Amino acid sequence: MLTSISIKNIALITQLDLDFKAGFSVLTGETGAGKSIIIDSIKLLLGARVSRELIRTGESSATVSAMFSGLSADTQNALAEAGVSVDENGELHLLRTIDTEGRGVCRIGGTSVPLAMLKAAGSILVAIHGQHDTTRMLLSDGHGDILDRYADIAPILEEYAAAYRRLGEVKARMERLSGDQREKQRLREMLAFQISDIEGAKLKRGEEDALLAEKRRIQNYEKIAKQSRTVYRALYSNSKGSSAANLIDIAMTALGGLGEELPQSAEFVAQLEEIQSTLIDIAHAARDCAGEEIADPAAQLNKIESRLAALARLQGKYGATEDEIFAFLAEAKEKLEEIDSSEELLEKCAVELEVLTGSATKIAQRLTAQRQKSAAQLDKVVAEQLAYLDLGKVRFVTEISPLGELAASGADRVQFLLSANAGEELRPLAKTASGGELSRIMLSLKAALAGREGTPTLIFDEIDTGISGKTSQKIGIKLRESGEHTQVFCVTHSAQLAGCANAHIRISKAENGGRTTVQALPLTQTERIEELARILGGIDITPAMLETARELMMGG
């Protein structure tokens, strides 16, 4: 539920902080007191597109933040699917800031997120229903969703969704396999050319690195050969006989003649033999690093450059690295094989499509049967609720008709029909219901969905407009009943409705430092009676009005 909200620099609001409780709460106040500003602030937090004019005059930015807690496992799972998770205390903090330059910041749990994610989270946490929102909900294509929530058929819907998704995948593959023959032939020729082009180049893994190393060797051959000869001659063999190995031979012979005078001579000779062996190994390695003498360096370089150019051409067309080129080749072969065997694959897909269609159809039939059963129950519950809300002559029917094909939610078209007056035929809500009727139909549906609503916080914005006092009170009773299952707020001008609430907040304006600001005050029991009396009207609040207001209270 919505635990608290903080609004800063929105329209006439300088700073407004409110804490909320579970159950049913009402917001009242004079016309123009700022109730709509609070609703607009909540819509801003939920990701609505807003005008920069919403920012308080003279301020550069505005911020709305809210804390949610006590979220059900279903709500947390829905949030998780949107990429949002509650903190270790089970709480979720949302924040949105906008500025006069058109920039904005959205945060969930202190982390910056895209506006789309904030909007997705907001749609899970809060639903706002006003005259316009109620009309949109009841006149949209969402009737099937309402019936499915009432029918509580999520497991069957998930089973069907998986089957329908697989069905779509097979259809897409068949469409690809049975595409235009000329296009398939064009693609086949292109793939065959690409495969031939790559394979014809006889590319080998590691070839480019080897070519570059050989290129460097040829370009630096004279320098390498000179240095390798110098090392070889200095350490092992040269025409003057003064190599390090030769000198060690002389030293070892001389040490042999010092046996009596130098007791360690034999040890020193052994050490010199080891050193000489190491020097000879180094000399041979240096000689060999130059490699064979290059008869025609220019021709060799031209050959290497030509091969490198061929590899660069392949890289420009098929991938920046050898691995990417080989991957491209494998994919091209797979696509070509699919085209060459498309007829056989099409036959296999057709068989699979038939099996999947049969399976999905059976699940869709289960959905239809459950919907038909639940529709009759829903119609009965809504009829009872409408009768209570003084619409006893209104007939409400959930019509389920076949689509003639499998769709994302099954094979049914669901539509709510209404007959507003006795003797009139049933018609779609869009062509029948008035604003006041829509509000009561919506509340009747909410009552039917009690405990299955899913949205933890519901906000109703003046849905009682144009409805009599007696009916407003009945609406208030229904909202209070809904508050037993979910958190409910209602902005109202009706004392009869407001008297049914568990909690009451009065919105008013005050002048501070020459500027008008909006205030919100949670009311005590006594203050609630006074506010209800004010709403009932009259220049002066009389004892009789206070008594009437007291009678309207339901012990909230």
Coordinates of C-alpha atoms in Angstrom, one line a residue, residues 11-555:
A11 CA 1.7 24.1 -8.6
L12 CA 0.5 25.7 -5.3
I13 CA 2.2 23.2 -3.1
T14 CA 5.5 24.3 -1.5
Q15 CA 6.1 21.2 0.6
L16 CA 3.5 18.6 1.5
D17 CA 4.2 15.4 3.5
L18 CA 1.4 12.9 4.2
D19 CA 1.3 9.5 5.9
F20 CA -1.5 7.0 5.0
K21 CA -3.1 4.0 6.5
A22 CA -4.8 0.9 5.1
G23 CA -8.5 1.0 4.5
F24 CA -10.6 3.7 2.9
S25 CA -9.5 7.3 3.0
V26 CA -11.2 10.4 1.6
L27 CA -9.9 13.8 0.5
T28 CA -12.2 16.7 0.7
G29 CA -12.0 20.5 0.3
E30 CA -13.5 23.5 -1.3
T31 CA -13.5 23.7 -5.1
G32 CA -10.0 24.8 -6.2
A33 CA -8.5 24.0 -2.8
G34 CA -5.8 21.8 -4.5
K35 CA -7.3 18.3 -4.5
S36 CA -6.5 17.9 -8.2
I37 CA -2.9 19.0 -7.6
I38 CA -2.4 16.1 -5.3
I39 CA -3.8 13.7 -7.9
D40 CA -1.7 15.3 -10.6
S41 CA 1.4 14.9 -8.4
I42 CA 0.6 11.2 -7.9
K43 CA 0.2 10.8 -11.7
L44 CA 3.5 12.5 -12.2
L45 CA 5.1 10.0 -9.8
L46 CA 3.5 7.1 -11.7
G47 CA 5.2 8.2 -14.9
A48 CA 2.5 10.4 -16.6
R49 CA 3.6 13.0 -19.1
V50 CA 3.3 16.4 -17.6
S51 CA 3.8 20.1 -18.5
R52 CA 6.7 22.1 -17.0
E53 CA 3.9 24.6 -16.0
L54 CA 3.2 22.2 -13.2
I55 CA 6.3 23.5 -11.4
R56 CA 5.6 26.1 -8.8
T57 CA 6.2 29.7 -10.0
G58 CA 9.7 30.9 -9.2
E59 CA 11.1 27.4 -8.7
S60 CA 13.5 25.6 -11.0
S61 CA 12.4 22.0 -10.2
A62 CA 9.7 19.9 -8.6
T63 CA 9.8 16.5 -6.9
V64 CA 7.3 13.9 -5.8
S65 CA 8.4 10.8 -3.9
A66 CA 6.4 8.0 -2.2
M67 CA 7.0 4.9 0.0
F68 CA 5.1 1.6 -0.5
S69 CA 5.1 -1.3 1.9
G70 CA 3.1 -4.4 2.8
L71 CA 3.1 -5.5 -0.8
S72 CA 1.7 -9.0 -1.5
A73 CA 3.7 -11.8 -3.0
D74 CA 1.8 -11.4 -6.3
T75 CA 2.5 -7.7 -6.4
Q76 CA 6.2 -8.3 -5.7
N77 CA 6.3 -10.9 -8.4
A78 CA 4.7 -8.5 -10.9
L79 CA 7.3 -5.9 -9.9
A80 CA 10.1 -8.4 -10.4
E81 CA 8.9 -9.1 -13.9
A82 CA 9.3 -5.3 -14.6
G83 CA 12.8 -5.4 -13.1
V84 CA 11.9 -3.9 -9.8
S85 CA 12.4 -5.4 -6.3
V86 CA 11.6 -4.2 -2.8
D87 CA 14.3 -3.6 -0.2
E88 CA 15.2 -5.8 2.7
N89 CA 12.4 -4.3 4.8
G90 CA 9.8 -5.1 2.1
E91 CA 9.5 -1.4 1.2
L92 CA 9.8 0.4 -2.2
H93 CA 10.6 4.0 -2.6
L94 CA 9.7 5.9 -5.8
L95 CA 10.9 9.4 -6.8
R96 CA 10.5 11.6 -9.8
T97 CA 12.0 15.1 -10.3
I98 CA 11.3 17.5 -13.2
D99 CA 12.8 20.9 -14.0
T100 CA 12.0 23.9 -16.1
E101 CA 14.5 22.8 -18.7
G102 CA 12.5 19.8 -19.5
R103 CA 14.9 17.4 -17.8
G104 CA 13.9 14.8 -15.2
V105 CA 15.2 12.1 -12.9
C106 CA 13.4 8.9 -12.0
R107 CA 14.6 6.7 -9.1
I108 CA 13.4 3.4 -7.7
G109 CA 15.0 2.4 -4.4
G110 CA 17.6 5.2 -4.8
T111 CA 18.7 3.9 -8.2
S112 CA 18.2 6.0 -11.4
V113 CA 15.9 4.2 -13.8
P114 CA 14.3 5.0 -17.2
L115 CA 10.8 6.7 -17.1
A116 CA 9.4 3.6 -18.7
M117 CA 10.4 1.5 -15.7
L118 CA 9.0 4.0 -13.3
K119 CA 5.7 3.9 -15.3
A120 CA 5.7 0.1 -15.3
A121 CA 6.2 -0.1 -11.5
G122 CA 3.5 2.7 -11.0
S123 CA 0.9 0.8 -13.0
I124 CA 1.4 -2.2 -10.8
L125 CA 1.2 -0.2 -7.5
V126 CA -1.6 2.3 -8.1
A127 CA -4.7 2.5 -10.2
I128 CA -6.4 5.9 -10.6
H129 CA -10.1 6.0 -11.6
G130 CA -11.8 9.3 -12.5
Q131 CA -14.7 9.9 -14.8
H132 CA -12.4 9.7 -17.8
D133 CA -10.4 6.8 -16.4
T134 CA -13.5 4.8 -15.6
T135 CA -14.9 5.3 -19.1
R136 CA -11.6 4.2 -20.6
M137 CA -11.4 1.1 -18.4
L138 CA -15.0 -0.1 -19.2
L139 CA -15.0 0.8 -22.9
S140 CA -11.6 -0.6 -23.8
D141 CA -10.7 -4.1 -24.9
G142 CA -10.0 -5.0 -21.3
H143 CA -13.3 -6.6 -20.5
G144 CA -11.7 -10.0 -21.0
D145 CA -9.0 -9.2 -18.5
I146 CA -11.6 -8.3 -15.9
L147 CA -13.5 -11.5 -16.5
D148 CA -10.3 -13.5 -16.3
R149 CA -9.4 -11.9 -13.0
Y150 CA -12.8 -12.8 -11.6
A151 CA -12.6 -16.3 -13.0
D152 CA -9.1 -16.7 -11.4
I153 CA -7.7 -18.7 -14.4
A154 CA -4.1 -17.5 -14.4
P155 CA -2.7 -21.1 -14.5
I156 CA -4.7 -22.0 -17.6
L157 CA -3.8 -18.6 -19.2
E158 CA -0.1 -19.3 -18.6
E159 CA -0.4 -22.8 -20.1
Y160 CA -2.2 -21.3 -23.1
A161 CA 0.3 -18.5 -23.5
A162 CA 3.2 -21.0 -23.7
A163 CA 1.3 -23.0 -26.3
Y164 CA 0.3 -19.9 -28.3
R165 CA 3.9 -18.6 -28.3
R166 CA 5.3 -21.9 -29.6
L167 CA 2.5 -21.9 -32.2
G168 CA 3.6 -18.4 -33.3
E169 CA 7.3 -19.5 -33.6
V170 CA 6.4 -22.5 -35.9
K171 CA 4.2 -20.2 -38.0
A172 CA 7.0 -17.7 -38.4
R173 CA 9.4 -20.4 -39.4
M174 CA 7.0 -21.8 -42.0
E175 CA 6.4 -18.3 -43.4
R176 CA 10.2 -17.9 -43.7
L177 CA 10.6 -21.4 -45.3
S178 CA 7.7 -20.8 -47.8
G179 CA 8.7 -17.3 -48.8
D180 CA 8.8 -16.0 -52.3
Q181 CA 10.6 -18.4 -54.6
R182 CA 12.5 -15.7 -56.4
E183 CA 13.6 -14.2 -53.1
K184 CA 14.7 -17.7 -51.9
Q185 CA 16.6 -18.2 -55.1
R186 CA 18.3 -14.9 -54.7
L187 CA 19.2 -15.7 -51.1
R188 CA 20.5 -19.1 -52.1
E189 CA 22.8 -17.7 -54.7
M190 CA 24.1 -15.1 -52.3
L191 CA 24.8 -17.6 -49.6
A192 CA 26.4 -20.0 -52.1
F193 CA 28.7 -17.2 -53.3
Q194 CA 29.6 -16.2 -49.7
I195 CA 30.4 -19.8 -48.8
S196 CA 32.5 -20.2 -52.0
D197 CA 34.2 -16.9 -51.4
I198 CA 35.3 -17.8 -47.9
E199 CA 36.2 -21.4 -48.6
G200 CA 38.0 -20.5 -51.8
A201 CA 40.3 -18.2 -49.8
K202 CA 41.5 -21.3 -47.8
L203 CA 41.7 -19.3 -44.6
K204 CA 43.6 -20.9 -41.7
R205 CA 43.3 -20.0 -38.1
G206 CA 46.3 -18.0 -37.0
E207 CA 47.3 -17.3 -40.5
E208 CA 47.2 -13.5 -40.3
D209 CA 49.5 -13.4 -37.3
A210 CA 52.0 -15.7 -39.0
L211 CA 52.0 -13.6 -42.1
L212 CA 52.6 -10.4 -40.1
A213 CA 55.4 -12.0 -38.3
E214 CA 57.1 -13.2 -41.5
K215 CA 56.6 -9.7 -43.0
R216 CA 58.4 -8.2 -40.1
R217 CA 61.2 -10.8 -40.4
I218 CA 61.7 -10.1 -44.1
Q219 CA 61.6 -6.3 -43.6
N220 CA 64.2 -6.6 -40.8
Y221 CA 66.2 -9.5 -42.3
E222 CA 69.5 -7.6 -42.9
K223 CA 69.5 -6.2 -39.3
I224 CA 68.5 -9.6 -37.8
A225 CA 71.1 -11.5 -39.9
K226 CA 73.8 -9.1 -38.9
Q227 CA 73.0 -9.3 -35.2
S228 CA 72.6 -13.1 -35.3
R229 CA 76.0 -13.5 -37.0
T230 CA 77.7 -11.2 -34.4
V231 CA 76.2 -13.2 -31.6
Y232 CA 77.3 -16.5 -33.2
R233 CA 80.9 -15.3 -33.9
A234 CA 81.3 -13.8 -30.5
L235 CA 80.1 -16.8 -28.6
Y236 CA 81.1 -19.8 -30.7
S237 CA 83.0 -19.5 -34.0
N238 CA 84.9 -16.9 -35.9
S239 CA 87.9 -16.9 -38.3
K240 CA 90.1 -15.2 -35.7
G241 CA 89.5 -17.9 -33.1
S242 CA 88.7 -15.5 -30.3
S243 CA 85.2 -16.6 -29.5
A244 CA 84.0 -17.0 -26.0
A245 CA 83.8 -20.7 -26.4
N246 CA 87.3 -20.9 -27.7
L247 CA 88.7 -18.7 -24.9
I248 CA 86.9 -21.0 -22.4
D249 CA 88.7 -24.0 -23.9
I250 CA 92.0 -22.2 -23.3
A251 CA 91.1 -21.4 -19.8
M252 CA 90.0 -24.9 -19.0
T253 CA 93.4 -26.3 -20.3
A254 CA 95.3 -23.8 -18.1
L255 CA 93.2 -24.7 -15.1
G256 CA 94.1 -28.3 -15.7
G257 CA 97.8 -27.4 -15.1
L258 CA 97.0 -25.8 -11.7
G259 CA 95.8 -28.9 -10.1
E260 CA 98.2 -29.0 -7.1
E261 CA 98.4 -25.2 -6.6
L262 CA 94.6 -24.7 -7.0
P263 CA 92.6 -27.5 -5.3
Q264 CA 89.3 -26.1 -6.8
S265 CA 90.6 -26.3 -10.4
A266 CA 88.5 -29.4 -11.2
E267 CA 85.3 -27.8 -9.9
F268 CA 86.1 -24.6 -11.9
V269 CA 86.7 -26.6 -15.0
A270 CA 83.2 -28.3 -14.6
Q271 CA 81.6 -24.9 -14.1
L272 CA 83.3 -23.5 -17.3
E273 CA 82.1 -26.6 -19.3
E274 CA 78.5 -25.8 -18.2
I275 CA 78.9 -22.1 -19.1
Q276 CA 80.5 -23.1 -22.5
S277 CA 77.5 -25.4 -23.2
T278 CA 75.1 -22.6 -22.5
L279 CA 77.0 -20.1 -24.7
I280 CA 77.0 -22.6 -27.5
D281 CA 73.2 -23.0 -27.2
I282 CA 72.7 -19.2 -27.3
A283 CA 75.0 -18.9 -30.3
H284 CA 73.1 -21.6 -32.3
A285 CA 69.7 -20.0 -31.3
A286 CA 70.9 -16.6 -32.5
R287 CA 72.1 -18.0 -35.7
D288 CA 68.8 -19.9 -36.4
C289 CA 66.5 -16.9 -35.6
A290 CA 67.6 -15.2 -38.9
G291 CA 66.2 -18.2 -40.7
E292 CA 67.1 -19.2 -44.2
E293 CA 68.6 -16.5 -46.4
I294 CA 65.9 -14.7 -48.5
A295 CA 66.7 -15.0 -52.1
D296 CA 64.3 -12.3 -53.3
P297 CA 62.9 -10.3 -50.3
A298 CA 60.8 -8.0 -52.6
A299 CA 59.0 -10.9 -54.2
Q300 CA 58.4 -12.5 -50.8
L301 CA 56.9 -9.2 -49.4
N302 CA 54.7 -8.8 -52.4
K303 CA 53.3 -12.4 -51.9
I304 CA 52.6 -11.7 -48.2
E305 CA 51.0 -8.3 -48.9
S306 CA 48.8 -9.9 -51.5
R307 CA 47.6 -12.6 -49.0
L308 CA 47.1 -10.0 -46.3
A309 CA 45.0 -8.0 -48.8
A310 CA 42.9 -11.0 -49.5
L311 CA 42.3 -11.6 -45.8
A312 CA 41.4 -7.9 -45.3
R313 CA 38.8 -8.2 -48.0
L314 CA 37.2 -11.2 -46.2
Q315 CA 37.3 -9.2 -42.9
G316 CA 35.6 -6.2 -44.6
K317 CA 32.8 -8.5 -45.8
Y318 CA 32.3 -11.2 -43.2
G319 CA 33.9 -10.2 -39.9
A320 CA 36.7 -8.3 -38.3
T321 CA 38.4 -11.4 -37.0
E322 CA 39.1 -14.9 -38.2
D323 CA 36.7 -16.3 -35.6
E324 CA 33.9 -14.0 -36.9
I325 CA 34.6 -15.1 -40.5
F326 CA 34.4 -18.8 -39.5
A327 CA 31.2 -18.1 -37.6
F328 CA 29.7 -16.3 -40.6
L329 CA 30.6 -19.3 -42.7
A330 CA 28.9 -21.7 -40.4
E331 CA 25.8 -19.6 -40.2
A332 CA 25.7 -19.2 -44.0
K333 CA 26.0 -23.0 -44.5
E334 CA 23.1 -23.5 -42.0
K335 CA 20.9 -21.1 -43.8
L336 CA 21.7 -22.6 -47.2
E337 CA 20.9 -26.1 -45.8
E338 CA 17.6 -24.8 -44.5
I339 CA 16.7 -23.4 -47.9
D340 CA 17.8 -26.6 -49.8
S341 CA 15.8 -28.7 -47.4
S342 CA 12.9 -26.2 -47.0
E343 CA 10.3 -28.6 -48.5
E344 CA 11.2 -31.3 -46.0
L345 CA 11.3 -28.8 -43.1
L346 CA 8.0 -27.4 -44.2
E347 CA 6.4 -30.8 -44.0
K348 CA 7.8 -31.3 -40.5
C349 CA 6.6 -27.9 -39.5
A350 CA 3.1 -28.5 -40.9
V351 CA 2.9 -31.7 -38.8
E352 CA 4.1 -29.8 -35.7
L353 CA 1.7 -27.0 -36.4
E354 CA -1.2 -29.3 -36.6
V355 CA -0.2 -30.9 -33.2
L356 CA 0.4 -27.5 -31.6
T357 CA -2.9 -26.1 -33.0
G358 CA -4.8 -29.0 -31.5
S359 CA -3.1 -28.6 -28.2
A360 CA -3.7 -24.8 -28.1
T361 CA -7.3 -25.3 -29.2
K362 CA -8.0 -27.7 -26.3
I363 CA -6.6 -25.3 -23.8
A364 CA -8.6 -22.4 -25.4
Q365 CA -11.7 -24.5 -25.0
R366 CA -11.0 -25.0 -21.3
L367 CA -10.6 -21.2 -21.1
T368 CA -13.9 -20.7 -22.9
A369 CA -15.7 -23.1 -20.6
Q370 CA -14.3 -21.5 -17.5
R371 CA -15.1 -18.0 -18.8
Q372 CA -18.7 -19.0 -19.6
K373 CA -19.2 -20.4 -16.2
S374 CA -17.6 -17.4 -14.5
A375 CA -19.5 -14.9 -16.7
A376 CA -22.8 -16.1 -15.4
Q377 CA -21.6 -15.8 -11.8
L378 CA -20.1 -12.3 -12.5
D379 CA -23.4 -11.1 -14.1
K380 CA -25.3 -12.2 -11.0
V381 CA -22.9 -10.5 -8.6
V382 CA -22.8 -7.3 -10.6
A383 CA -26.6 -7.3 -10.8
E384 CA -26.8 -7.5 -7.0
Q385 CA -24.3 -4.7 -6.6
L386 CA -26.1 -2.5 -9.2
A387 CA -29.5 -3.0 -7.4
Y388 CA -27.9 -1.9 -4.1
L389 CA -26.5 1.2 -5.9
D390 CA -30.0 2.1 -7.2
L391 CA -29.6 0.7 -10.6
G392 CA -32.0 -2.3 -10.1
K393 CA -33.6 -2.0 -13.6
V394 CA -30.2 -2.0 -15.3
R395 CA -29.3 -5.4 -16.9
F396 CA -25.6 -6.2 -17.1
V397 CA -24.5 -9.2 -19.3
T398 CA -21.0 -10.5 -20.1
E399 CA -21.1 -11.6 -23.7
I400 CA -18.6 -14.3 -24.8
S401 CA -18.5 -14.8 -28.6
P402 CA -16.1 -16.9 -30.7
L403 CA -13.3 -15.0 -32.5
G404 CA -13.1 -17.7 -35.1
E405 CA -9.3 -18.1 -34.6
L406 CA -6.8 -18.5 -31.8
A407 CA -5.6 -15.2 -30.4
A408 CA -3.1 -14.2 -27.6
S409 CA -5.7 -14.6 -24.8
G410 CA -7.7 -17.5 -26.3
A411 CA -10.5 -17.9 -28.8
D412 CA -13.1 -15.6 -27.2
R413 CA -14.3 -12.0 -27.6
V414 CA -15.5 -10.7 -24.3
Q415 CA -17.8 -7.7 -24.1
F416 CA -19.9 -6.1 -21.3
L417 CA -23.4 -5.3 -22.5
L418 CA -25.9 -3.1 -20.8
S419 CA -29.6 -2.3 -20.9
A420 CA -30.1 0.9 -18.9
N421 CA -33.9 0.9 -18.9
A422 CA -36.6 -1.8 -18.8
G423 CA -37.6 -3.0 -22.3
E424 CA -34.4 -1.8 -24.0
E425 CA -32.1 -4.2 -25.8
L426 CA -28.7 -5.0 -24.5
R427 CA -26.0 -2.8 -26.1
P428 CA -22.2 -2.3 -25.6
L429 CA -21.4 0.0 -22.7
A430 CA -19.9 2.6 -25.1
K431 CA -23.4 3.1 -26.6
T432 CA -25.5 2.9 -23.5
A433 CA -24.0 3.9 -20.1
S434 CA -23.9 7.5 -18.7
G435 CA -21.1 8.8 -16.6
G436 CA -23.0 8.1 -13.3
E437 CA -23.9 4.6 -14.5
L438 CA -20.4 3.9 -15.5
S439 CA -19.1 4.8 -12.0
R440 CA -21.5 2.5 -10.3
I441 CA -20.8 -0.3 -12.8
M442 CA -17.1 0.1 -12.2
L443 CA -17.7 -0.1 -8.4
S444 CA -19.9 -3.2 -8.9
L445 CA -17.1 -4.8 -10.8
K446 CA -14.6 -3.8 -8.1
A447 CA -16.8 -5.4 -5.5
A448 CA -17.0 -8.6 -7.6
L449 CA -13.2 -8.6 -7.8
A450 CA -12.7 -8.1 -4.1
G451 CA -9.6 -9.9 -3.0
R452 CA -8.6 -10.5 -6.7
E453 CA -7.9 -6.9 -7.7
G454 CA -4.2 -7.2 -7.7
T455 CA -3.5 -3.4 -7.5
P456 CA -2.6 -2.6 -3.9
T457 CA -3.8 1.1 -4.0
L458 CA -6.9 2.4 -5.8
I459 CA -7.6 6.1 -6.2
F460 CA -11.1 7.3 -7.2
D461 CA -11.2 11.0 -8.4
E462 CA -14.8 12.4 -7.9
I463 CA -16.5 9.4 -9.4
D464 CA -19.7 10.4 -7.5
T465 CA -20.2 13.5 -9.6
G466 CA -23.9 13.8 -10.6
I467 CA -25.1 11.1 -8.2
S468 CA -27.6 11.7 -5.5
G469 CA -26.8 11.8 -1.8
K470 CA -28.4 8.4 -1.0
T471 CA -26.5 6.7 -3.8
S472 CA -23.3 8.5 -2.9
Q473 CA -23.6 7.0 0.6
K474 CA -24.0 3.6 -0.9
I475 CA -21.0 4.1 -3.1
G476 CA -19.1 5.1 0.1
I477 CA -20.2 1.9 1.8
K478 CA -18.9 -0.1 -1.2
L479 CA -15.6 1.8 -1.2
R480 CA -15.2 1.0 2.5
E481 CA -15.9 -2.7 1.8
S482 CA -13.2 -2.5 -0.9
G483 CA -10.9 -1.0 1.6
E484 CA -11.0 -4.3 3.5
H485 CA -9.1 -5.9 0.7
T486 CA -7.0 -3.1 -0.8
Q487 CA -6.1 0.5 0.1
V488 CA -8.7 2.9 -1.3
F489 CA -8.6 6.7 -1.7
C490 CA -11.5 8.9 -3.0
V491 CA -11.6 12.6 -3.8
T492 CA -15.2 13.7 -3.2
H493 CA -17.5 16.6 -2.6
S494 CA -20.1 14.3 -1.1
A495 CA -20.6 14.3 2.7
Q496 CA -22.6 11.1 2.5
L497 CA -19.6 9.3 0.8
A498 CA -17.0 11.0 3.0
G499 CA -18.8 9.8 6.1
C500 CA -18.1 6.2 5.2
A501 CA -14.3 6.5 5.2
N502 CA -11.9 5.1 7.8
A503 CA -9.7 8.2 7.5
H504 CA -10.4 11.8 6.3
I505 CA -7.9 14.4 4.9
R506 CA -9.0 18.0 4.3
I507 CA -7.3 20.0 1.6
S508 CA -7.2 23.8 1.9
K509 CA -5.4 26.9 0.8
A510 CA -3.5 29.3 3.0
E511 CA -1.5 32.4 2.4
N512 CA 2.1 32.5 3.7
G513 CA 4.5 35.4 3.0
G514 CA 2.2 36.8 0.3
R515 CA 1.9 33.5 -1.6
T516 CA -0.8 30.9 -1.7
T517 CA 0.1 27.4 -0.7
V518 CA -1.9 24.1 -0.4
Q519 CA -2.2 22.3 2.9
A520 CA -3.4 18.9 3.8
L521 CA -4.7 18.0 7.3
P522 CA -5.7 14.6 8.6
L523 CA -8.8 15.1 10.6
T524 CA -9.8 14.0 14.1
Q525 CA -13.3 12.6 14.7
T526 CA -14.5 16.0 15.8
E527 CA -12.9 17.8 12.9
R528 CA -14.4 15.2 10.5
I529 CA -17.9 16.1 11.8
E530 CA -17.3 19.8 11.2
E531 CA -16.0 19.1 7.7
L532 CA -19.0 17.0 6.8
A533 CA -21.3 19.8 8.1
R534 CA -19.4 22.3 5.9
I535 CA -19.9 20.0 2.8
L536 CA -23.6 19.7 3.6
G537 CA -23.8 23.5 3.0
G538 CA -25.2 26.6 4.5
I539 CA -23.7 30.0 5.4
D540 CA -23.5 29.0 9.1
I541 CA -23.0 25.6 10.5
T542 CA -25.9 24.9 12.8
P543 CA -26.2 22.3 15.6
A544 CA -28.7 20.5 13.3
M545 CA -26.1 20.3 10.5
L546 CA -23.5 19.0 13.0
E547 CA -26.0 16.3 14.2
T548 CA -26.7 15.3 10.6
A549 CA -23.0 15.1 9.9
R550 CA -22.5 13.0 13.0
E551 CA -25.2 10.6 11.8
L552 CA -23.3 10.2 8.5
M553 CA -20.2 9.0 10.3
M554 CA -19.6 5.3 10.2
G555 CA -17.2 5.2 13.1

